[in-house]
PDB file of C-alpha atoms in Angstrom:
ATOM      1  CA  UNK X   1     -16.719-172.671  38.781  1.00 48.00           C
ATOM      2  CA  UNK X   2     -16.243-171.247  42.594  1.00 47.00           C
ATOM      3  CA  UNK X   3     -12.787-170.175  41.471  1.00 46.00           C
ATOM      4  CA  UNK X   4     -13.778-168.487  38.576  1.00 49.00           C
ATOM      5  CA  UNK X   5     -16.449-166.667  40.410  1.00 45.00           C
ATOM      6  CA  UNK X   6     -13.635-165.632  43.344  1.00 39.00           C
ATOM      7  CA  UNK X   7     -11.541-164.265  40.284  1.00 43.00           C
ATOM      8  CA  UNK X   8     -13.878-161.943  39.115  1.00 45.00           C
ATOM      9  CA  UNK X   9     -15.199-160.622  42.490  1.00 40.00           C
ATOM     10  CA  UNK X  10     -11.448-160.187  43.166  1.00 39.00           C
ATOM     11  CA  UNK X  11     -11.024-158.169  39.817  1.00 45.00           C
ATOM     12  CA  UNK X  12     -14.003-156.148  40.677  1.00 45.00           C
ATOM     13  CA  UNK X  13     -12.648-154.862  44.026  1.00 38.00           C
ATOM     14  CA  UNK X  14      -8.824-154.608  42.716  1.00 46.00           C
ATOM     15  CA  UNK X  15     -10.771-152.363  39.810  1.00 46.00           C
ATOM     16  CA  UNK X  16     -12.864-150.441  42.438  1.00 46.00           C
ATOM     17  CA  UNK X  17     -10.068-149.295  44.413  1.00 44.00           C
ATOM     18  CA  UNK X  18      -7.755-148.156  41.202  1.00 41.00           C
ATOM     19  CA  UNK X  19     -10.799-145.830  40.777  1.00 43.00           C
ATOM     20  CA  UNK X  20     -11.298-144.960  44.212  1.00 44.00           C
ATOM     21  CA  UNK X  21      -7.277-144.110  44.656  1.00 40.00           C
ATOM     22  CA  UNK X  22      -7.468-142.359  41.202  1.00 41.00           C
ATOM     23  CA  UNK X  23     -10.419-140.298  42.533  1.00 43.00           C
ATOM     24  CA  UNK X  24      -8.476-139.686  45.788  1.00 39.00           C
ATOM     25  CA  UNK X  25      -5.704-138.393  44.086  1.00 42.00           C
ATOM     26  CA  UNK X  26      -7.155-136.232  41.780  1.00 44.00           C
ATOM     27  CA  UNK X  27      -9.093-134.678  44.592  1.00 42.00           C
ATOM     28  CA  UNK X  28      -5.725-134.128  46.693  1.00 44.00           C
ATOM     29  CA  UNK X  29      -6.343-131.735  49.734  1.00 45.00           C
ATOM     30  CA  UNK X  30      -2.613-129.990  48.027  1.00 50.00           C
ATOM     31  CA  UNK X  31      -4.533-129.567  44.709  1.00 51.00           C
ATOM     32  CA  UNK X  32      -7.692-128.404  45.829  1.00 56.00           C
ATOM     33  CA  UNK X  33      -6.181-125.889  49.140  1.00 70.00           C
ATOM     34  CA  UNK X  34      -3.771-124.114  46.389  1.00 90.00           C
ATOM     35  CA  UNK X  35      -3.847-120.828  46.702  1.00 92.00           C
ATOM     36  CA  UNK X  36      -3.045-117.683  44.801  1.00 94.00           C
ATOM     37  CA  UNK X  37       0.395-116.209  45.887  1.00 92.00           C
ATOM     38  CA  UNK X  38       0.565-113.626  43.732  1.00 95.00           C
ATOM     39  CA  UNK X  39      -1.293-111.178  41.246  1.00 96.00           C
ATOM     40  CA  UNK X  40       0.674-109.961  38.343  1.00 97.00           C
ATOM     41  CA  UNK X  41      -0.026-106.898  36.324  1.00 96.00           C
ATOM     42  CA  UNK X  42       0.891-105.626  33.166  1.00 95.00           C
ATOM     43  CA  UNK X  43      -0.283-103.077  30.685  1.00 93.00           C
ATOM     44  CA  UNK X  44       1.096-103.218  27.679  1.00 88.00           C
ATOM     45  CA  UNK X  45       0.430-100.247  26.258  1.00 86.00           C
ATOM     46  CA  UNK X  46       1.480 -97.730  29.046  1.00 82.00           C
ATOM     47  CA  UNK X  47       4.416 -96.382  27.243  1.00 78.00           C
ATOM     48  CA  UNK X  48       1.628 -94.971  24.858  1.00 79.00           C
ATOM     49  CA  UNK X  49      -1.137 -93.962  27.763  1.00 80.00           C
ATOM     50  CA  UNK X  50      -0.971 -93.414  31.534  1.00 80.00           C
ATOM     51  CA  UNK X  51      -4.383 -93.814  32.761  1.00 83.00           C
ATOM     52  CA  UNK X  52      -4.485 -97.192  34.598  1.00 87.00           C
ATOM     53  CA  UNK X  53      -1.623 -98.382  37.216  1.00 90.00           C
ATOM     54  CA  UNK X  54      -1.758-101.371  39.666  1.00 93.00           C
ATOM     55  CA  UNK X  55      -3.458-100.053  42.256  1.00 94.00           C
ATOM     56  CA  UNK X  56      -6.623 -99.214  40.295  1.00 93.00           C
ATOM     57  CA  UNK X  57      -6.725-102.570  38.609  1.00 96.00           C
ATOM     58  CA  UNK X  58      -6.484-104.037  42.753  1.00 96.00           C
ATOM     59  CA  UNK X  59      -9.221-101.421  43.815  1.00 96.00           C
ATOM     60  CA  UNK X  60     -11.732-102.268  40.950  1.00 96.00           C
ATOM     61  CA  UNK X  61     -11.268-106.657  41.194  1.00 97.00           C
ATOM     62  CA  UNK X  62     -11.685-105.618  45.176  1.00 97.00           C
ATOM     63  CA  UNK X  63     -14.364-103.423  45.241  1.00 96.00           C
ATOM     64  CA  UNK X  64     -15.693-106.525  43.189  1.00 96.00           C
ATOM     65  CA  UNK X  65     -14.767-109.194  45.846  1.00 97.00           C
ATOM     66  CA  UNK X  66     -12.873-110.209  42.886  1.00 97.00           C
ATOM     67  CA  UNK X  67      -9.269-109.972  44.330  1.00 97.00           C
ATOM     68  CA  UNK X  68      -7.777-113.349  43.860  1.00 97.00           C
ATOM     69  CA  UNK X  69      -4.479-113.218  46.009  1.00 96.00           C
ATOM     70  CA  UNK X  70      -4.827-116.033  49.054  1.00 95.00           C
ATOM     71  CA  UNK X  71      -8.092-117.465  47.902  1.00 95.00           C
ATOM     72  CA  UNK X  72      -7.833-121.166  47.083  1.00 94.00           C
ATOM     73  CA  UNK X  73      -7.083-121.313  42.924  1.00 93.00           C
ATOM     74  CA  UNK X  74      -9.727-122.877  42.244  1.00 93.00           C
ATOM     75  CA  UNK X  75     -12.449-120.985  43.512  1.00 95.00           C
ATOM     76  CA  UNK X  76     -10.689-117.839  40.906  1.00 96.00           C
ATOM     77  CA  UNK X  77     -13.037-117.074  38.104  1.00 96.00           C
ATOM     78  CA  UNK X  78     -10.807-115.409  35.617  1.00 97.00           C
ATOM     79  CA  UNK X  79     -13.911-115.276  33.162  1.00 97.00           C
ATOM     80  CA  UNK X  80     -15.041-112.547  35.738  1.00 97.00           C
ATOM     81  CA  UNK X  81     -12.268-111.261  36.423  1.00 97.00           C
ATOM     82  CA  UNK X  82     -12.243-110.070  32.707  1.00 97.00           C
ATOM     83  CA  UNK X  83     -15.690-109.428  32.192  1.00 97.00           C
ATOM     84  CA  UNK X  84     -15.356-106.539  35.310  1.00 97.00           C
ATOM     85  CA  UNK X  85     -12.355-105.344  33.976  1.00 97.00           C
ATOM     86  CA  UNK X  86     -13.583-104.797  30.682  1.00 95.00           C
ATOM     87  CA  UNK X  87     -16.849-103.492  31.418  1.00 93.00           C
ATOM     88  CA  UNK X  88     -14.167-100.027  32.635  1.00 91.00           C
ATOM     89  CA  UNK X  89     -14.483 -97.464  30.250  1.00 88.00           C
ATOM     90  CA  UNK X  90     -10.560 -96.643  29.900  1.00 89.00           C
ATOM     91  CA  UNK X  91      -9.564-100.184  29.229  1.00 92.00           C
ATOM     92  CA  UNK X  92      -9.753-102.192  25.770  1.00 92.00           C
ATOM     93  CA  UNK X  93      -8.936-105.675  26.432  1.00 94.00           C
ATOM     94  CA  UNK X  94      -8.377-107.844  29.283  1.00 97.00           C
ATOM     95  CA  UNK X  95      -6.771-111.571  29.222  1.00 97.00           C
ATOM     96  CA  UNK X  96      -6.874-113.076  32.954  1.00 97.00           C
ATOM     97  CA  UNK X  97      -5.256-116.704  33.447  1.00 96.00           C
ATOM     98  CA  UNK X  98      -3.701-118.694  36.138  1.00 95.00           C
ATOM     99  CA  UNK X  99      -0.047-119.668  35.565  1.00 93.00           C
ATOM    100  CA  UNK X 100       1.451-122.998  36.633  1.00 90.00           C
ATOM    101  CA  UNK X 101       3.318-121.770  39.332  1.00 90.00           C
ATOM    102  CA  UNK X 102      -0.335-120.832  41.153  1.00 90.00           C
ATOM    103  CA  UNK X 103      -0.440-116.982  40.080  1.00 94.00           C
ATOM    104  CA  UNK X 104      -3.146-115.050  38.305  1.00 97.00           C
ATOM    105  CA  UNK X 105      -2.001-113.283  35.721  1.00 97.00           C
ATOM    106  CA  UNK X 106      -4.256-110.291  33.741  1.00 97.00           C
ATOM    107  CA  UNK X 107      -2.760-108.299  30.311  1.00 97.00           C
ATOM    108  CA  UNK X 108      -4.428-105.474  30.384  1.00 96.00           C
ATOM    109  CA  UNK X 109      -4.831-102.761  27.063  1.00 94.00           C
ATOM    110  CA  UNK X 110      -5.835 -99.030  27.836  1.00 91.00           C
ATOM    111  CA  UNK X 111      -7.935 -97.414  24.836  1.00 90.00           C
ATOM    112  CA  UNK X 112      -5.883 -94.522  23.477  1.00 89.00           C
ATOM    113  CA  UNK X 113      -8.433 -91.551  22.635  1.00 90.00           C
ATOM    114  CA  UNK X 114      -7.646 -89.241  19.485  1.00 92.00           C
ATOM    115  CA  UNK X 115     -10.653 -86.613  20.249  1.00 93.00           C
ATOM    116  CA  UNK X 116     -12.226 -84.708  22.770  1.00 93.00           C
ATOM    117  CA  UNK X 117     -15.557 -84.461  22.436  1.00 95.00           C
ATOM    118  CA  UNK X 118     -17.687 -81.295  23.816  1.00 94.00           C
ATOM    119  CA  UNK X 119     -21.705 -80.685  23.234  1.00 92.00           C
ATOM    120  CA  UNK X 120     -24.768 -79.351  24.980  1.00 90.00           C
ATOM    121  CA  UNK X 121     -25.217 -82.220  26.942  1.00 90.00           C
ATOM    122  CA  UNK X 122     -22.021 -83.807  28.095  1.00 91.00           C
ATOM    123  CA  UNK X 123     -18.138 -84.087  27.096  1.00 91.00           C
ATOM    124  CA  UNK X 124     -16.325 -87.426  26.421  1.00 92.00           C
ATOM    125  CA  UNK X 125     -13.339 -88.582  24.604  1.00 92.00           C
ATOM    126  CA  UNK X 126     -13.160 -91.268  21.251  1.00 94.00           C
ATOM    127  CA  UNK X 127     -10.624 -93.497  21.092  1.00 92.00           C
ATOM    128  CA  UNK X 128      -8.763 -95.051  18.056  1.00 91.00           C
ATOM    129  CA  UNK X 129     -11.567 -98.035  17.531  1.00 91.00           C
ATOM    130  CA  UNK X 130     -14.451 -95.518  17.376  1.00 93.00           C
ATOM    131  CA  UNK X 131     -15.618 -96.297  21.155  1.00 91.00           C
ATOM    132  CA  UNK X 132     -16.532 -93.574  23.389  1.00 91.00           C
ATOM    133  CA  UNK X 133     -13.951 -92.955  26.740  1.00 89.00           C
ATOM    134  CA  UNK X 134     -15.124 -91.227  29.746  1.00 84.00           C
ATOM    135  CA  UNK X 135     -13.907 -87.507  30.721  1.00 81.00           C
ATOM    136  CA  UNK X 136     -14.472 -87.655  34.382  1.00 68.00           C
ATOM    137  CA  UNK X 137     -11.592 -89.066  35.946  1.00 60.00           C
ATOM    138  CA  UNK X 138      -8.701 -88.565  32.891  1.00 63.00           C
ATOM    139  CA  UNK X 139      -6.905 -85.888  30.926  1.00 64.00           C
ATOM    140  CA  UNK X 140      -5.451 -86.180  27.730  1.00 62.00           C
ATOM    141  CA  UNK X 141      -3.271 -82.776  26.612  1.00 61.00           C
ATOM    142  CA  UNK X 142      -2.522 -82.148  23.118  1.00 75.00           C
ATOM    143  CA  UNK X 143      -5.664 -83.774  21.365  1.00 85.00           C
ATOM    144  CA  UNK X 144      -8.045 -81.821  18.761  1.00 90.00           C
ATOM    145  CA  UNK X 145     -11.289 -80.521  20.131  1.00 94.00           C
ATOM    146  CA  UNK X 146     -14.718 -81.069  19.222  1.00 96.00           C
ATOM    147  CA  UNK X 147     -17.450 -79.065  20.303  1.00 96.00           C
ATOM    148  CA  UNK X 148     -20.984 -77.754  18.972  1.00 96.00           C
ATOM    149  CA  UNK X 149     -23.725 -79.931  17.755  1.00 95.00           C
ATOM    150  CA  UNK X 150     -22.225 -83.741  18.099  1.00 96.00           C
ATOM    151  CA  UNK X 151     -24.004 -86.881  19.260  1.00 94.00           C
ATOM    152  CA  UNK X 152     -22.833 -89.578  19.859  1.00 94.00           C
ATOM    153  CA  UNK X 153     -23.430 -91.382  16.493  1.00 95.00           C
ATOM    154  CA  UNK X 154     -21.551 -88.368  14.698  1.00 95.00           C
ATOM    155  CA  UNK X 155     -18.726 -88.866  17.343  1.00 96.00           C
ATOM    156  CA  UNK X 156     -18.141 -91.967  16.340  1.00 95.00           C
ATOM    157  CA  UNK X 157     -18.656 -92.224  12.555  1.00 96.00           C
ATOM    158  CA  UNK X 158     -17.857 -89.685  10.417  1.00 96.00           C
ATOM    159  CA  UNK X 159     -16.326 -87.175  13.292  1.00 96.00           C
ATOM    160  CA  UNK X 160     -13.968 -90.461  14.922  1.00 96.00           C
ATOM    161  CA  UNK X 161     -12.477 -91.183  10.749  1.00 97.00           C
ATOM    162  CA  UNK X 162     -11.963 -87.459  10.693  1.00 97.00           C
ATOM    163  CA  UNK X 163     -10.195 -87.170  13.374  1.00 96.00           C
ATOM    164  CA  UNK X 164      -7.935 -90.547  13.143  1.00 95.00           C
ATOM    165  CA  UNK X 165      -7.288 -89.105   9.795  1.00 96.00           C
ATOM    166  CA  UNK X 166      -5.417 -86.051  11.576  1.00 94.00           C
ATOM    167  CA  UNK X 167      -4.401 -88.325  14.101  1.00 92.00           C
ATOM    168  CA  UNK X 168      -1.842 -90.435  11.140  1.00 92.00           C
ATOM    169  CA  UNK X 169      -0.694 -87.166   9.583  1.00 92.00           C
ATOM    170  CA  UNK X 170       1.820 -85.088  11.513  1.00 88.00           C
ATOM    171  CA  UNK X 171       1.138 -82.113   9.526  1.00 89.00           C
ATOM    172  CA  UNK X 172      -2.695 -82.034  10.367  1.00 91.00           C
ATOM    173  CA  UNK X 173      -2.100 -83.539  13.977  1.00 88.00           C
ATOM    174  CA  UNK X 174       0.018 -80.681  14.823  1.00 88.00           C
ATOM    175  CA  UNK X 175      -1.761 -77.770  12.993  1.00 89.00           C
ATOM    176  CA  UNK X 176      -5.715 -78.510  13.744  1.00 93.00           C
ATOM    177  CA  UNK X 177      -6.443 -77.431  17.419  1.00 92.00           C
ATOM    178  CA  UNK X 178     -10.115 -77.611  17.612  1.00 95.00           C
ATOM    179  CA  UNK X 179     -13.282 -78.692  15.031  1.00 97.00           C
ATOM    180  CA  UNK X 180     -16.510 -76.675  15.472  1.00 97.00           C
ATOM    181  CA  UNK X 181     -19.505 -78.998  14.145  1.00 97.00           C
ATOM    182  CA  UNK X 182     -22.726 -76.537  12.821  1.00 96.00           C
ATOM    183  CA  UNK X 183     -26.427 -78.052  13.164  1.00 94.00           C
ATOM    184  CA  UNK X 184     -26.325 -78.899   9.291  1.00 93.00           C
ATOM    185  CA  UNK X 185     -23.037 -81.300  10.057  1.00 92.00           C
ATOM    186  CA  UNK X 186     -21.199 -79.170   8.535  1.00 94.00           C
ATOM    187  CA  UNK X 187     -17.783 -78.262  10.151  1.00 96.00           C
ATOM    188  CA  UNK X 188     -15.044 -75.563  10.996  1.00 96.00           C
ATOM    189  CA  UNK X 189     -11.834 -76.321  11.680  1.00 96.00           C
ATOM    190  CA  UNK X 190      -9.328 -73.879  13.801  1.00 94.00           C
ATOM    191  CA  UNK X 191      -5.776 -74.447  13.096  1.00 91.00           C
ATOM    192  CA  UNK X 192      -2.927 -73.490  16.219  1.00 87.00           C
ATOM    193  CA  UNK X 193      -1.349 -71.015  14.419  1.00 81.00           C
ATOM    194  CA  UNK X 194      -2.766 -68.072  12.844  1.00 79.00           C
ATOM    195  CA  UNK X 195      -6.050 -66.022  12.783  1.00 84.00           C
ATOM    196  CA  UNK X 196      -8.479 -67.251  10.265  1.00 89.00           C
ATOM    197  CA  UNK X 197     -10.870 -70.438   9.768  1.00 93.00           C
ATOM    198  CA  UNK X 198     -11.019 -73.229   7.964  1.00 95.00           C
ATOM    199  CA  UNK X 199     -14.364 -74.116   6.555  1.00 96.00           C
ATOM    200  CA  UNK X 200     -14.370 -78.139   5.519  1.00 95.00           C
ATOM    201  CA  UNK X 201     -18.256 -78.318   4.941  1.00 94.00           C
ATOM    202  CA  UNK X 202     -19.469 -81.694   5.264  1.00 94.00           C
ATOM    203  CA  UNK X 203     -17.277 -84.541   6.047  1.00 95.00           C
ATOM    204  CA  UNK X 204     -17.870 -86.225   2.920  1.00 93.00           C
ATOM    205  CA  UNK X 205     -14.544 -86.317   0.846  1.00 93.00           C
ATOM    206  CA  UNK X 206     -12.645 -84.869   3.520  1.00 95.00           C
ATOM    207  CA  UNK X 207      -9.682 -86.377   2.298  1.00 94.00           C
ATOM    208  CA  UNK X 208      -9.415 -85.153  -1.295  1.00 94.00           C
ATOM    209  CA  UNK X 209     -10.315 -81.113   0.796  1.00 95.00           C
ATOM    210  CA  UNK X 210      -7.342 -82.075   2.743  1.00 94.00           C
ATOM    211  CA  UNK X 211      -5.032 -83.056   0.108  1.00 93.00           C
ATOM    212  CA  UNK X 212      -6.529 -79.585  -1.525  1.00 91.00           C
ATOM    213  CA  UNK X 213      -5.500 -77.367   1.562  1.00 92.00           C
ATOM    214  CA  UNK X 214      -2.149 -78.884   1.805  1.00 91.00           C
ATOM    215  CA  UNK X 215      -1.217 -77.938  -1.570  1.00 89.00           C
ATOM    216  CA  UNK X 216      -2.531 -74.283  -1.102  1.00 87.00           C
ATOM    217  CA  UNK X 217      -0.022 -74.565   2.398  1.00 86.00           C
ATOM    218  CA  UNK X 218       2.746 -75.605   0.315  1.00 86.00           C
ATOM    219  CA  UNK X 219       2.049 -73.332  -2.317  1.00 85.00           C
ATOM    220  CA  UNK X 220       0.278 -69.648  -1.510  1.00 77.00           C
ATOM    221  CA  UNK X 221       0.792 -69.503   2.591  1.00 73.00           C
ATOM    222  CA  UNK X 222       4.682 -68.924   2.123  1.00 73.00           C
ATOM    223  CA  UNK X 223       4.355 -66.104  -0.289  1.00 72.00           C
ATOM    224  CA  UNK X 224       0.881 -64.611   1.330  1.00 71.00           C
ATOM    225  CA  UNK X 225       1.770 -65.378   5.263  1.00 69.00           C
ATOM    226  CA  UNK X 226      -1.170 -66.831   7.627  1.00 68.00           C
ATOM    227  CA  UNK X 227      -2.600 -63.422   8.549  1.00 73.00           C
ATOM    228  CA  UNK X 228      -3.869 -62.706   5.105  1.00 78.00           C
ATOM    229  CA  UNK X 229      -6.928 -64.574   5.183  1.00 82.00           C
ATOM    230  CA  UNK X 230     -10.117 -64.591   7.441  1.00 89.00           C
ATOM    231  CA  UNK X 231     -11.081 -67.773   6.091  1.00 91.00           C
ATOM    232  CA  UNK X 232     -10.006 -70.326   3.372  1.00 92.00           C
ATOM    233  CA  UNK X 233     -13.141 -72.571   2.124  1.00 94.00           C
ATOM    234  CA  UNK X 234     -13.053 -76.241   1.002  1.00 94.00           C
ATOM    235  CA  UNK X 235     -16.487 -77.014   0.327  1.00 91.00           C
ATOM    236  CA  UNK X 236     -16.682 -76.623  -3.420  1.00 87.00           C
ATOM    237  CA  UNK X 237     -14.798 -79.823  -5.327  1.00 83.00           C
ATOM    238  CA  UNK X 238     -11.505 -78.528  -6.592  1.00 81.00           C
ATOM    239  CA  UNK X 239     -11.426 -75.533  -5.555  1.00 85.00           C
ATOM    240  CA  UNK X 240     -10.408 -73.140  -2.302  1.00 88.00           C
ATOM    241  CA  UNK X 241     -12.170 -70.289  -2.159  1.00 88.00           C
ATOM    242  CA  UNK X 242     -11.018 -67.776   0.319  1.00 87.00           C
ATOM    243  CA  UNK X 243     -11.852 -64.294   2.002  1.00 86.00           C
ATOM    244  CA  UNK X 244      -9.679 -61.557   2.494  1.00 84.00           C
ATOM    245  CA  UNK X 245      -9.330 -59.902   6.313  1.00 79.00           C
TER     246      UNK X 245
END
């Protein structure tokens, strides 16, 4: 009976200390003093847009206290990381991680805008998913213009498939320079070349006015010129009305 008691109390303390080593070990002063050696950084989409480098993606995580570069790995939150990042109006999606080798690594996507956006109140830039970009610190050359009567909503509903509609279409990205939006909704469109307007109306079957216009390109504008009309009118279904200069 004595022996069989000394057996167990043996097993207890042989099981005790498996723990107490396995505990040890997964609390290893190497594990838990890694640090971060070294941030990486890539956009993938800068061959498209130039807005974002290195060196503002290290200002904004330390201006944060964010920076994760010689701080112990596992005191790096790359949940925040990402959630600062992304709150940045320029940028579309962040993924942060740690690698095995004890770097951080963070993909970063810029938004690419399609519109510039001017009204009474402020200016701003759309992007291709419909979101709103801010104008203050970027410029984006060769991009239609929006101005007159646009909020926000407009911007980025009927105004942003508009304009990503030009944006697929070579022949309408490089011939509309700037849109003119009237208090009704209705719009004006001003081509690059040429003196003369183009009124679309409302934005409601934009495409079929578009397909409409193209044909009266293909057709009338090499025989007549550009400089023969003041302005060429798609509101009416199936039909271009136009008025003489």
């Amino acid at each position: 009976m004595r022996k069989t008691i000394l057996y167990i109390l043996v097993g207890i303390v042989i099981i005790g200390g498996l723990f107490g080593f396995l505990s040890a070990k997964e609390e290893s002063p190497d594990k838990k003093e890694a640090v971060c050696h070294e941030l990486v950084i890539s956009i993938v989409n800068k061959n498209k847009v130039n807005f974002l480098d290195e060196n503002n993606i290290i200002t904004m995580l330390k201006n944060a206290d964010l920076y994760p570069v010689n701080r112990p790995l596992h005191t790096v939150n790359t949940y925040n990381i990402e959630q600062k990042l992304s709150s940045n109006g320029l940028i579309l999606k962040v993924k942060a991680y740690k690698t095995p080798s004890g770097n951080v690594k963070i993909e970063i996507t810029q938004k690419i805008p399609i519109l510039r956006v001017f009204n009474a109140k402020e200016s701003f830039y759309v992007d291709e998913s419909g979101s709103i970009m801010p104008a203050d610190y970027l410029h984006a050359s060769y991009l239609p213009v929006a101005s007159g009567a646009i909020e926000r909503k407009l911007a980025t509903t009927d105004l942003y498939k508009f304009a990503l509609y030009l944006q697929k279409h070579d022949f309408w990205n490089h011939l509309i320079e700037q849109i003119y939006v009237h208090p009704d909704n209705e719009a004006e469109l001003i081509p690059r070349v040429g003196d003369y307007r183009i009124i679309l109306g409302s934005f409601d079957d934009f495409t079929e006015k578009m397909n409409n216009l193209q044909l009266f390109y293909e057709q009338a504008i090499p025989k007549l010129g550009w400089d023969k009309y003041k302005t060429i009118n798609l509101k009416y279904k199936n039909q271009i009305v136009c008025t003489k200069k």
